[in-house]
JSON list of C-alpha atoms in Angstrom, two decimals:
[
{"chain": "A", "resi": 1, "resn": "MET", "atom": "CA", "xyz": [0.00, 0.00, 0.00]},
{"chain": "A", "resi": 2, "resn": "SER", "atom": "CA", "xyz": [2.99, 2.30, 0.47]},
{"chain": "A", "resi": 3, "resn": "GLY", "atom": "CA", "xyz": [3.10, 4.99, -2.19]},
{"chain": "A", "resi": 4, "resn": "GLU", "atom": "CA", "xyz": [-0.66, 4.88, -2.78]},
{"chain": "A", "resi": 5, "resn": "LEU", "atom": "CA", "xyz": [-3.57, 7.09, -1.75]},
{"chain": "A", "resi": 6, "resn": "LEU", "atom": "CA", "xyz": [-6.18, 5.91, 0.73]},
{"chain": "A", "resi": 7, "resn": "LYS", "atom": "CA", "xyz": [-9.35, 7.27, -0.88]},
{"chain": "A", "resi": 8, "resn": "TYR", "atom": "CA", "xyz": [-12.69, 7.95, 0.81]},
{"chain": "A", "resi": 9, "resn": "TYR", "atom": "CA", "xyz": [-16.18, 8.37, -0.62]},
{"chain": "A", "resi": 10, "resn": "LEU", "atom": "CA", "xyz": [-18.07, 11.28, 0.90]},
{"chain": "A", "resi": 11, "resn": "GLY", "atom": "CA", "xyz": [-20.26, 12.19, -2.07]},
{"chain": "A", "resi": 12, "resn": "ALA", "atom": "CA", "xyz": [-20.37, 12.47, -5.84]},
{"chain": "A", "resi": 13, "resn": "ASN", "atom": "CA", "xyz": [-18.92, 15.98, -5.97]},
{"chain": "A", "resi": 14, "resn": "VAL", "atom": "CA", "xyz": [-16.00, 15.70, -3.59]},
{"chain": "A", "resi": 15, "resn": "GLU", "atom": "CA", "xyz": [-12.61, 13.97, -3.48]},
{"chain": "A", "resi": 16, "resn": "ALA", "atom": "CA", "xyz": [-10.98, 12.96, -0.19]},
{"chain": "A", "resi": 17, "resn": "PHE", "atom": "CA", "xyz": [-7.90, 10.93, 0.64]},
{"chain": "A", "resi": 18, "resn": "SER", "atom": "CA", "xyz": [-4.99, 10.28, 3.00]},
{"chain": "A", "resi": 19, "resn": "THR", "atom": "CA", "xyz": [-1.48, 9.66, 1.75]},
{"chain": "A", "resi": 20, "resn": "THR", "atom": "CA", "xyz": [0.43, 6.54, 2.64]},
{"chain": "A", "resi": 21, "resn": "ARG", "atom": "CA", "xyz": [4.20, 6.52, 3.08]},
{"chain": "A", "resi": 22, "resn": "ASP", "atom": "CA", "xyz": [6.00, 7.75, -0.07]},
{"chain": "A", "resi": 23, "resn": "ALA", "atom": "CA", "xyz": [2.74, 8.62, -1.85]},
{"chain": "A", "resi": 24, "resn": "SER", "atom": "CA", "xyz": [2.74, 11.62, -4.19]},
{"chain": "A", "resi": 25, "resn": "LEU", "atom": "CA", "xyz": [0.04, 14.25, -4.04]},
{"chain": "A", "resi": 26, "resn": "PRO", "atom": "CA", "xyz": [-2.11, 14.32, -7.19]},
{"chain": "A", "resi": 27, "resn": "TYR", "atom": "CA", "xyz": [-2.43, 18.13, -6.91]},
{"chain": "A", "resi": 28, "resn": "PRO", "atom": "CA", "xyz": [-1.43, 20.94, -4.52]},
{"chain": "A", "resi": 29, "resn": "VAL", "atom": "CA", "xyz": [-3.08, 20.84, -1.10]},
{"chain": "A", "resi": 30, "resn": "THR", "atom": "CA", "xyz": [-3.37, 23.90, 1.15]},
{"chain": "A", "resi": 31, "resn": "THR", "atom": "CA", "xyz": [-2.42, 23.10, 4.74]},
{"chain": "A", "resi": 32, "resn": "GLY", "atom": "CA", "xyz": [-2.02, 25.27, 7.83]},
{"chain": "A", "resi": 33, "resn": "HIS", "atom": "CA", "xyz": [0.89, 25.66, 10.20]},
{"chain": "A", "resi": 34, "resn": "GLN", "atom": "CA", "xyz": [-0.57, 23.49, 12.96]},
{"chain": "A", "resi": 35, "resn": "VAL", "atom": "CA", "xyz": [0.06, 24.14, 16.65]},
{"chain": "A", "resi": 36, "resn": "HIS", "atom": "CA", "xyz": [-2.32, 21.69, 18.42]},
{"chain": "A", "resi": 37, "resn": "GLY", "atom": "CA", "xyz": [-4.84, 24.46, 19.04]},
{"chain": "A", "resi": 38, "resn": "SER", "atom": "CA", "xyz": [-8.47, 24.97, 18.08]},
{"chain": "A", "resi": 39, "resn": "LEU", "atom": "CA", "xyz": [-8.36, 27.89, 15.63]},
{"chain": "A", "resi": 40, "resn": "VAL", "atom": "CA", "xyz": [-10.19, 27.54, 12.32]},
{"chain": "A", "resi": 41, "resn": "ALA", "atom": "CA", "xyz": [-9.24, 29.42, 9.14]},
{"chain": "A", "resi": 42, "resn": "GLU", "atom": "CA", "xyz": [-11.39, 30.01, 6.08]},
{"chain": "A", "resi": 43, "resn": "VAL", "atom": "CA", "xyz": [-9.34, 29.48, 2.92]},
{"chain": "A", "resi": 44, "resn": "ARG", "atom": "CA", "xyz": [-10.68, 32.09, 0.50]},
{"chain": "A", "resi": 45, "resn": "ARG", "atom": "CA", "xyz": [-8.30, 31.75, -2.43]},
{"chain": "A", "resi": 46, "resn": "PRO", "atom": "CA", "xyz": [-6.02, 29.17, -4.03]},
{"chain": "A", "resi": 47, "resn": "GLY", "atom": "CA", "xyz": [-2.31, 29.30, -3.43]},
{"chain": "A", "resi": 48, "resn": "MET", "atom": "CA", "xyz": [-2.30, 30.29, 0.22]},
{"chain": "A", "resi": 49, "resn": "GLU", "atom": "CA", "xyz": [1.00, 29.30, 1.87]},
{"chain": "A", "resi": 50, "resn": "ARG", "atom": "CA", "xyz": [1.42, 27.61, 5.25]},
{"chain": "A", "resi": 51, "resn": "ASP", "atom": "CA", "xyz": [2.99, 30.80, 6.64]},
{"chain": "A", "resi": 52, "resn": "GLU", "atom": "CA", "xyz": [-0.27, 32.63, 5.89]},
{"chain": "A", "resi": 53, "resn": "LEU", "atom": "CA", "xyz": [-2.11, 30.04, 7.97]},
{"chain": "A", "resi": 54, "resn": "GLN", "atom": "CA", "xyz": [0.07, 30.11, 11.07]},
{"chain": "A", "resi": 55, "resn": "GLY", "atom": "CA", "xyz": [-1.62, 28.70, 14.15]},
{"chain": "A", "resi": 56, "resn": "PHE", "atom": "CA", "xyz": [-4.61, 27.08, 12.46]},
{"chain": "A", "resi": 57, "resn": "ASP", "atom": "CA", "xyz": [-5.43, 23.41, 13.03]},
{"chain": "A", "resi": 58, "resn": "ALA", "atom": "CA", "xyz": [-8.59, 23.34, 10.94]},
{"chain": "A", "resi": 59, "resn": "LEU", "atom": "CA", "xyz": [-9.38, 24.77, 7.52]},
{"chain": "A", "resi": 60, "resn": "VAL", "atom": "CA", "xyz": [-12.73, 25.34, 5.80]},
{"chain": "A", "resi": 61, "resn": "THR", "atom": "CA", "xyz": [-13.70, 26.50, 2.33]},
{"chain": "A", "resi": 62, "resn": "ASN", "atom": "CA", "xyz": [-16.53, 26.52, -0.20]},
{"chain": "A", "resi": 63, "resn": "ILE", "atom": "CA", "xyz": [-14.34, 27.10, -3.26]},
{"chain": "A", "resi": 64, "resn": "SER", "atom": "CA", "xyz": [-14.54, 24.37, -5.89]},
{"chain": "A", "resi": 65, "resn": "GLY", "atom": "CA", "xyz": [-11.24, 22.90, -7.02]},
{"chain": "A", "resi": 66, "resn": "LEU", "atom": "CA", "xyz": [-9.35, 24.09, -3.93]},
{"chain": "A", "resi": 67, "resn": "ALA", "atom": "CA", "xyz": [-7.93, 21.17, -1.94]},
{"chain": "A", "resi": 68, "resn": "ILE", "atom": "CA", "xyz": [-7.46, 21.74, 1.79]},
{"chain": "A", "resi": 69, "resn": "GLY", "atom": "CA", "xyz": [-5.82, 19.35, 4.21]},
{"chain": "A", "resi": 70, "resn": "VAL", "atom": "CA", "xyz": [-4.10, 18.62, 7.49]},
{"chain": "A", "resi": 71, "resn": "ARG", "atom": "CA", "xyz": [-0.80, 16.90, 8.32]},
{"chain": "A", "resi": 72, "resn": "THR", "atom": "CA", "xyz": [-0.81, 14.05, 10.82]},
{"chain": "A", "resi": 73, "resn": "ALA", "atom": "CA", "xyz": [1.38, 11.29, 12.23]},
{"chain": "A", "resi": 74, "resn": "ASP", "atom": "CA", "xyz": [-0.79, 9.69, 14.98]},
{"chain": "A", "resi": 75, "resn": "CYS", "atom": "CA", "xyz": [-3.13, 12.65, 15.59]},
{"chain": "A", "resi": 76, "resn": "VAL", "atom": "CA", "xyz": [-6.71, 12.33, 14.36]},
{"chain": "A", "resi": 77, "resn": "PRO", "atom": "CA", "xyz": [-7.53, 13.77, 10.92]},
{"chain": "A", "resi": 78, "resn": "MET", "atom": "CA", "xyz": [-11.18, 14.52, 10.16]},
{"chain": "A", "resi": 79, "resn": "LEU", "atom": "CA", "xyz": [-12.60, 15.53, 6.79]},
{"chain": "A", "resi": 80, "resn": "LEU", "atom": "CA", "xyz": [-16.12, 17.00, 6.61]},
{"chain": "A", "resi": 81, "resn": "TYR", "atom": "CA", "xyz": [-18.40, 17.57, 3.63]},
{"chain": "A", "resi": 82, "resn": "ASP", "atom": "CA", "xyz": [-21.57, 19.67, 3.53]},
{"chain": "A", "resi": 83, "resn": "ALA", "atom": "CA", "xyz": [-23.25, 18.77, 0.25]},
{"chain": "A", "resi": 84, "resn": "ASP", "atom": "CA", "xyz": [-26.19, 21.10, 0.89]},
{"chain": "A", "resi": 85, "resn": "ASN", "atom": "CA", "xyz": [-24.03, 24.22, 1.10]},
{"chain": "A", "resi": 86, "resn": "HIS", "atom": "CA", "xyz": [-21.05, 23.17, -1.01]},
{"chain": "A", "resi": 87, "resn": "ALA", "atom": "CA", "xyz": [-18.52, 23.42, 1.85]},
{"chain": "A", "resi": 88, "resn": "ILE", "atom": "CA", "xyz": [-15.71, 21.28, 3.28]},
{"chain": "A", "resi": 89, "resn": "ALA", "atom": "CA", "xyz": [-13.41, 21.12, 6.29]},
{"chain": "A", "resi": 90, "resn": "ALA", "atom": "CA", "xyz": [-10.11, 19.48, 7.21]},
{"chain": "A", "resi": 91, "resn": "ILE", "atom": "CA", "xyz": [-9.35, 19.10, 10.94]},
{"chain": "A", "resi": 92, "resn": "HIS", "atom": "CA", "xyz": [-6.21, 18.13, 12.87]},
{"chain": "A", "resi": 93, "resn": "SER", "atom": "CA", "xyz": [-7.11, 16.83, 16.32]},
{"chain": "A", "resi": 94, "resn": "GLY", "atom": "CA", "xyz": [-4.46, 15.39, 18.63]},
{"chain": "A", "resi": 95, "resn": "TRP", "atom": "CA", "xyz": [-5.27, 14.98, 22.30]},
{"chain": "A", "resi": 96, "resn": "ARG", "atom": "CA", "xyz": [-5.04, 18.75, 22.82]},
{"chain": "A", "resi": 97, "resn": "GLY", "atom": "CA", "xyz": [-7.36, 19.48, 19.92]},
{"chain": "A", "resi": 98, "resn": "THR", "atom": "CA", "xyz": [-9.73, 16.80, 21.15]},
{"chain": "A", "resi": 99, "resn": "VAL", "atom": "CA", "xyz": [-10.07, 18.21, 24.67]},
{"chain": "A", "resi": 100, "resn": "GLN", "atom": "CA", "xyz": [-10.59, 21.64, 23.04]},
{"chain": "A", "resi": 101, "resn": "ALA", "atom": "CA", "xyz": [-13.37, 20.10, 20.89]},
{"chain": "A", "resi": 102, "resn": "ILE", "atom": "CA", "xyz": [-11.86, 21.45, 17.67]},
{"chain": "A", "resi": 103, "resn": "SER", "atom": "CA", "xyz": [-14.32, 19.45, 15.56]},
{"chain": "A", "resi": 104, "resn": "GLN", "atom": "CA", "xyz": [-17.26, 21.24, 17.19]},
{"chain": "A", "resi": 105, "resn": "VAL", "atom": "CA", "xyz": [-15.52, 24.61, 16.85]},
{"chain": "A", "resi": 106, "resn": "THR", "atom": "CA", "xyz": [-15.09, 23.85, 13.15]},
{"chain": "A", "resi": 107, "resn": "ILE", "atom": "CA", "xyz": [-18.72, 22.84, 12.65]},
{"chain": "A", "resi": 108, "resn": "ASN", "atom": "CA", "xyz": [-19.86, 26.03, 14.38]},
{"chain": "A", "resi": 109, "resn": "ARG", "atom": "CA", "xyz": [-17.62, 28.03, 12.04]},
{"chain": "A", "resi": 110, "resn": "MET", "atom": "CA", "xyz": [-19.07, 26.26, 9.01]},
{"chain": "A", "resi": 111, "resn": "SER", "atom": "CA", "xyz": [-22.55, 27.00, 10.28]},
{"chain": "A", "resi": 112, "resn": "ALA", "atom": "CA", "xyz": [-21.74, 30.70, 10.65]},
{"chain": "A", "resi": 113, "resn": "LEU", "atom": "CA", "xyz": [-20.03, 30.97, 7.26]},
{"chain": "A", "resi": 114, "resn": "TYR", "atom": "CA", "xyz": [-22.05, 28.65, 5.06]},
{"chain": "A", "resi": 115, "resn": "GLY", "atom": "CA", "xyz": [-25.25, 27.76, 6.91]},
{"chain": "A", "resi": 116, "resn": "THR", "atom": "CA", "xyz": [-24.05, 24.22, 7.59]},
{"chain": "A", "resi": 117, "resn": "ARG", "atom": "CA", "xyz": [-26.32, 21.91, 9.59]},
{"chain": "A", "resi": 118, "resn": "ALA", "atom": "CA", "xyz": [-24.39, 19.26, 11.50]},
{"chain": "A", "resi": 119, "resn": "SER", "atom": "CA", "xyz": [-27.08, 16.66, 10.77]},
{"chain": "A", "resi": 120, "resn": "ALA", "atom": "CA", "xyz": [-26.39, 17.00, 7.03]},
{"chain": "A", "resi": 121, "resn": "LEU", "atom": "CA", "xyz": [-22.59, 16.62, 7.28]},
{"chain": "A", "resi": 122, "resn": "SER", "atom": "CA", "xyz": [-20.65, 13.58, 6.12]},
{"chain": "A", "resi": 123, "resn": "ALA", "atom": "CA", "xyz": [-17.37, 12.88, 7.94]},
{"chain": "A", "resi": 124, "resn": "VAL", "atom": "CA", "xyz": [-14.38, 10.60, 7.75]},
{"chain": "A", "resi": 125, "resn": "ILE", "atom": "CA", "xyz": [-11.90, 9.91, 10.54]},
{"chain": "A", "resi": 126, "resn": "GLY", "atom": "CA", "xyz": [-8.62, 8.97, 8.89]},
{"chain": "A", "resi": 127, "resn": "PRO", "atom": "CA", "xyz": [-5.55, 7.00, 9.98]},
{"chain": "A", "resi": 128, "resn": "CYS", "atom": "CA", "xyz": [-4.43, 7.77, 13.55]},
{"chain": "A", "resi": 129, "resn": "ILE", "atom": "CA", "xyz": [-3.17, 6.10, 16.69]},
{"chain": "A", "resi": 130, "resn": "ALA", "atom": "CA", "xyz": [-5.66, 3.54, 17.98]},
{"chain": "A", "resi": 131, "resn": "PHE", "atom": "CA", "xyz": [-7.03, 2.80, 21.45]},
{"chain": "A", "resi": 132, "resn": "ASP", "atom": "CA", "xyz": [-4.68, -0.14, 22.02]},
{"chain": "A", "resi": 133, "resn": "SER", "atom": "CA", "xyz": [-1.62, 1.90, 21.02]},
{"chain": "A", "resi": 134, "resn": "PHE", "atom": "CA", "xyz": [-2.31, 5.23, 22.75]},
{"chain": "A", "resi": 135, "resn": "GLN", "atom": "CA", "xyz": [-0.78, 4.61, 26.16]},
{"chain": "A", "resi": 136, "resn": "VAL", "atom": "CA", "xyz": [-0.96, 7.75, 28.34]},
{"chain": "A", "resi": 137, "resn": "GLY", "atom": "CA", "xyz": [-0.31, 9.01, 31.86]},
{"chain": "A", "resi": 138, "resn": "GLU", "atom": "CA", "xyz": [-2.85, 9.64, 34.61]},
{"chain": "A", "resi": 139, "resn": "GLU", "atom": "CA", "xyz": [-2.60, 13.42, 34.07]},
{"chain": "A", "resi": 140, "resn": "LEU", "atom": "CA", "xyz": [-3.91, 13.07, 30.52]},
{"chain": "A", "resi": 141, "resn": "VAL", "atom": "CA", "xyz": [-6.73, 10.83, 31.67]},
{"chain": "A", "resi": 142, "resn": "GLU", "atom": "CA", "xyz": [-7.78, 13.59, 34.07]},
{"chain": "A", "resi": 143, "resn": "GLN", "atom": "CA", "xyz": [-7.74, 16.14, 31.23]},
{"chain": "A", "resi": 144, "resn": "PHE", "atom": "CA", "xyz": [-10.33, 14.09, 29.36]},
{"chain": "A", "resi": 145, "resn": "ARG", "atom": "CA", "xyz": [-12.34, 13.41, 32.50]},
{"chain": "A", "resi": 146, "resn": "SER", "atom": "CA", "xyz": [-12.48, 17.12, 33.38]},
{"chain": "A", "resi": 147, "resn": "CYS", "atom": "CA", "xyz": [-13.82, 17.92, 29.89]},
{"chain": "A", "resi": 148, "resn": "GLY", "atom": "CA", "xyz": [-16.82, 15.65, 30.40]},
{"chain": "A", "resi": 149, "resn": "PHE", "atom": "CA", "xyz": [-15.99, 12.78, 28.05]},
{"chain": "A", "resi": 150, "resn": "ARG", "atom": "CA", "xyz": [-17.72, 9.46, 28.68]},
{"chain": "A", "resi": 151, "resn": "MET", "atom": "CA", "xyz": [-14.72, 7.82, 30.30]},
{"chain": "A", "resi": 152, "resn": "ASP", "atom": "CA", "xyz": [-16.29, 4.37, 30.49]},
{"chain": "A", "resi": 153, "resn": "GLU", "atom": "CA", "xyz": [-16.21, 4.37, 26.69]},
{"chain": "A", "resi": 154, "resn": "ILE", "atom": "CA", "xyz": [-12.91, 6.09, 25.85]},
{"chain": "A", "resi": 155, "resn": "HIS", "atom": "CA", "xyz": [-10.59, 5.07, 28.72]},
{"chain": "A", "resi": 156, "resn": "ARG", "atom": "CA", "xyz": [-9.31, 1.83, 30.13]},
{"chain": "A", "resi": 157, "resn": "TYR", "atom": "CA", "xyz": [-6.53, 0.77, 32.50]},
{"chain": "A", "resi": 158, "resn": "ASP", "atom": "CA", "xyz": [-4.63, -2.39, 31.58]},
{"chain": "A", "resi": 159, "resn": "GLY", "atom": "CA", "xyz": [-2.41, -2.70, 34.64]},
{"chain": "A", "resi": 160, "resn": "PRO", "atom": "CA", "xyz": [1.32, -1.89, 34.90]},
{"chain": "A", "resi": 161, "resn": "ASN", "atom": "CA", "xyz": [2.99, -0.50, 31.77]},
{"chain": "A", "resi": 162, "resn": "ARG", "atom": "CA", "xyz": [4.56, -3.08, 29.51]},
{"chain": "A", "resi": 163, "resn": "GLU", "atom": "CA", "xyz": [6.55, -2.81, 26.31]},
{"chain": "A", "resi": 164, "resn": "ASP", "atom": "CA", "xyz": [5.02, -2.00, 22.91]},
{"chain": "A", "resi": 165, "resn": "MET", "atom": "CA", "xyz": [2.35, 0.25, 24.48]},
{"chain": "A", "resi": 166, "resn": "ALA", "atom": "CA", "xyz": [0.73, -2.60, 26.39]},
{"chain": "A", "resi": 167, "resn": "GLY", "atom": "CA", "xyz": [-0.49, -2.02, 29.95]},
{"chain": "A", "resi": 168, "resn": "GLY", "atom": "CA", "xyz": [-1.10, 1.34, 31.57]},
{"chain": "A", "resi": 169, "resn": "HIS", "atom": "CA", "xyz": [-3.81, 3.86, 30.82]},
{"chain": "A", "resi": 170, "resn": "HIS", "atom": "CA", "xyz": [-5.21, 4.10, 27.30]},
{"chain": "A", "resi": 171, "resn": "ILE", "atom": "CA", "xyz": [-7.36, 6.77, 25.64]},
{"chain": "A", "resi": 172, "resn": "ASP", "atom": "CA", "xyz": [-9.48, 6.14, 22.55]},
{"chain": "A", "resi": 173, "resn": "LEU", "atom": "CA", "xyz": [-8.90, 9.28, 20.46]},
{"chain": "A", "resi": 174, "resn": "VAL", "atom": "CA", "xyz": [-11.10, 7.99, 17.65]},
{"chain": "A", "resi": 175, "resn": "GLY", "atom": "CA", "xyz": [-13.91, 7.28, 20.08]},
{"chain": "A", "resi": 176, "resn": "ALA", "atom": "CA", "xyz": [-13.54, 10.67, 21.75]},
{"chain": "A", "resi": 177, "resn": "ASN", "atom": "CA", "xyz": [-13.69, 12.51, 18.43]},
{"chain": "A", "resi": 178, "resn": "ARG", "atom": "CA", "xyz": [-16.61, 10.43, 17.22]},
{"chain": "A", "resi": 179, "resn": "GLU", "atom": "CA", "xyz": [-18.36, 11.33, 20.48]},
{"chain": "A", "resi": 180, "resn": "LEU", "atom": "CA", "xyz": [-17.77, 15.02, 19.76]},
{"chain": "A", "resi": 181, "resn": "LEU", "atom": "CA", "xyz": [-19.17, 14.68, 16.24]},
{"chain": "A", "resi": 182, "resn": "LEU", "atom": "CA", "xyz": [-22.26, 12.88, 17.52]},
{"chain": "A", "resi": 183, "resn": "ASP", "atom": "CA", "xyz": [-22.78, 15.46, 20.26]},
{"chain": "A", "resi": 184, "resn": "ALA", "atom": "CA", "xyz": [-22.55, 18.19, 17.61]},
{"chain": "A", "resi": 185, "resn": "GLY", "atom": "CA", "xyz": [-25.48, 16.57, 15.79]},
{"chain": "A", "resi": 186, "resn": "LEU", "atom": "CA", "xyz": [-23.97, 14.35, 13.09]},
{"chain": "A", "resi": 187, "resn": "ASP", "atom": "CA", "xyz": [-25.89, 11.28, 12.00]},
{"chain": "A", "resi": 188, "resn": "PRO", "atom": "CA", "xyz": [-23.89, 8.20, 13.11]},
{"chain": "A", "resi": 189, "resn": "SER", "atom": "CA", "xyz": [-24.44, 6.62, 9.69]},
{"chain": "A", "resi": 190, "resn": "ARG", "atom": "CA", "xyz": [-22.59, 9.56, 8.11]},
{"chain": "A", "resi": 191, "resn": "ILE", "atom": "CA", "xyz": [-19.40, 9.11, 10.17]},
{"chain": "A", "resi": 192, "resn": "HIS", "atom": "CA", "xyz": [-16.89, 6.80, 8.49]},
{"chain": "A", "resi": 193, "resn": "VAL", "atom": "CA", "xyz": [-13.95, 5.57, 10.60]},
{"chain": "A", "resi": 194, "resn": "CYS", "atom": "CA", "xyz": [-11.16, 4.14, 8.43]},
{"chain": "A", "resi": 195, "resn": "GLY", "atom": "CA", "xyz": [-9.86, 2.00, 11.32]},
{"chain": "A", "resi": 196, "resn": "ILE", "atom": "CA", "xyz": [-6.14, 2.22, 10.53]},
{"chain": "A", "resi": 197, "resn": "ASP", "atom": "CA", "xyz": [-3.75, 2.38, 13.50]},
{"chain": "A", "resi": 198, "resn": "THR", "atom": "CA", "xyz": [-0.76, 4.48, 12.46]},
{"chain": "A", "resi": 199, "resn": "TYR", "atom": "CA", "xyz": [1.39, 3.07, 15.27]},
{"chain": "A", "resi": 200, "resn": "ARG", "atom": "CA", "xyz": [0.93, -0.51, 14.05]},
{"chain": "A", "resi": 201, "resn": "ASP", "atom": "CA", "xyz": [0.62, -0.01, 10.29]},
{"chain": "A", "resi": 202, "resn": "LEU", "atom": "CA", "xyz": [4.02, 0.62, 8.73]},
{"chain": "A", "resi": 203, "resn": "ASN", "atom": "CA", "xyz": [2.40, 2.07, 5.60]},
{"chain": "A", "resi": 204, "resn": "PHE", "atom": "CA", "xyz": [1.75, 5.25, 7.61]},
{"chain": "A", "resi": 205, "resn": "PHE", "atom": "CA", "xyz": [3.95, 7.66, 9.54]},
{"chain": "A", "resi": 206, "resn": "SER", "atom": "CA", "xyz": [3.80, 7.50, 13.33]},
{"chain": "A", "resi": 207, "resn": "ALA", "atom": "CA", "xyz": [5.49, 10.05, 15.58]},
{"chain": "A", "resi": 208, "resn": "ARG", "atom": "CA", "xyz": [5.21, 7.70, 18.55]},
{"chain": "A", "resi": 209, "resn": "ARG", "atom": "CA", "xyz": [6.87, 4.85, 16.67]},
{"chain": "A", "resi": 210, "resn": "GLU", "atom": "CA", "xyz": [9.42, 6.86, 14.64]},
{"chain": "A", "resi": 211, "resn": "GLY", "atom": "CA", "xyz": [9.90, 10.11, 16.58]},
{"chain": "A", "resi": 212, "resn": "THR", "atom": "CA", "xyz": [8.50, 13.56, 15.94]},
{"chain": "A", "resi": 213, "resn": "ALA", "atom": "CA", "xyz": [10.89, 14.22, 13.03]},
{"chain": "A", "resi": 214, "resn": "CYS", "atom": "CA", "xyz": [9.15, 11.58, 10.91]},
{"chain": "A", "resi": 215, "resn": "GLY", "atom": "CA", "xyz": [7.17, 12.42, 7.79]},
{"chain": "A", "resi": 216, "resn": "ARG", "atom": "CA", "xyz": [3.51, 13.38, 7.80]},
{"chain": "A", "resi": 217, "resn": "ILE", "atom": "CA", "xyz": [0.34, 11.96, 6.30]},
{"chain": "A", "resi": 218, "resn": "ILE", "atom": "CA", "xyz": [-1.54, 14.50, 4.17]},
{"chain": "A", "resi": 219, "resn": "ASN", "atom": "CA", "xyz": [-5.31, 14.20, 4.64]},
{"chain": "A", "resi": 220, "resn": "SER", "atom": "CA", "xyz": [-7.10, 16.18, 1.95]},
{"chain": "A", "resi": 221, "resn": "ILE", "atom": "CA", "xyz": [-10.57, 17.07, 0.71]},
{"chain": "A", "resi": 222, "resn": "LYS", "atom": "CA", "xyz": [-11.66, 18.99, -2.41]},
{"chain": "A", "resi": 223, "resn": "ILE", "atom": "CA", "xyz": [-14.97, 19.95, -4.01]},
{"chain": "A", "resi": 224, "resn": "THR", "atom": "CA", "xyz": [-14.76, 18.90, -7.65]},
{"chain": "A", "resi": 225, "resn": "ASP", "atom": "CA", "xyz": [-17.65, 20.78, -9.33]}
]
């Protein structure tokens, strides 16, 4: 699979994909300079550079032919499509973005800009670190607990830490972000989870497995008409 694109179907008039290791982009993709925050930028013209999008972890647009995306290597990428209002979003949500509910911030921004209704959105959650692989400390568990997540669903304790991310506390980032999308009003049948664990699947970059200097997955979405 290395060198290929992982493609998603979100509708007839939109293209969405994640890159695997060594894959080439089929066209330019506008991405922000991500900082693990919750700021959302509207991309209003083609050719915007990353330096123009400093500090933004989510991008939205309604311009046809303009591909937007986010860079990830274990963090959760989400791609949203509003077919009713011809609008899209690309979201980067690590644990910090998740506890800041960046997906809900993005949906609210789409609603304000384009009239988006959450119930009409289609979403994909792309390759990211999975529940079994995301071993965390007690302090991070408390961050999620204090934000009101349903801990019985997104947290488990597997006993003393062992090698290869076994044991210890684990957080389900996919589950937490799916919970946020559902709480925002998305139809569960419109949320597609690709199910790829970047830590285990060598076709994808993983900062936890390879270090933070590793490459990045590009997760992109574009309106085609």
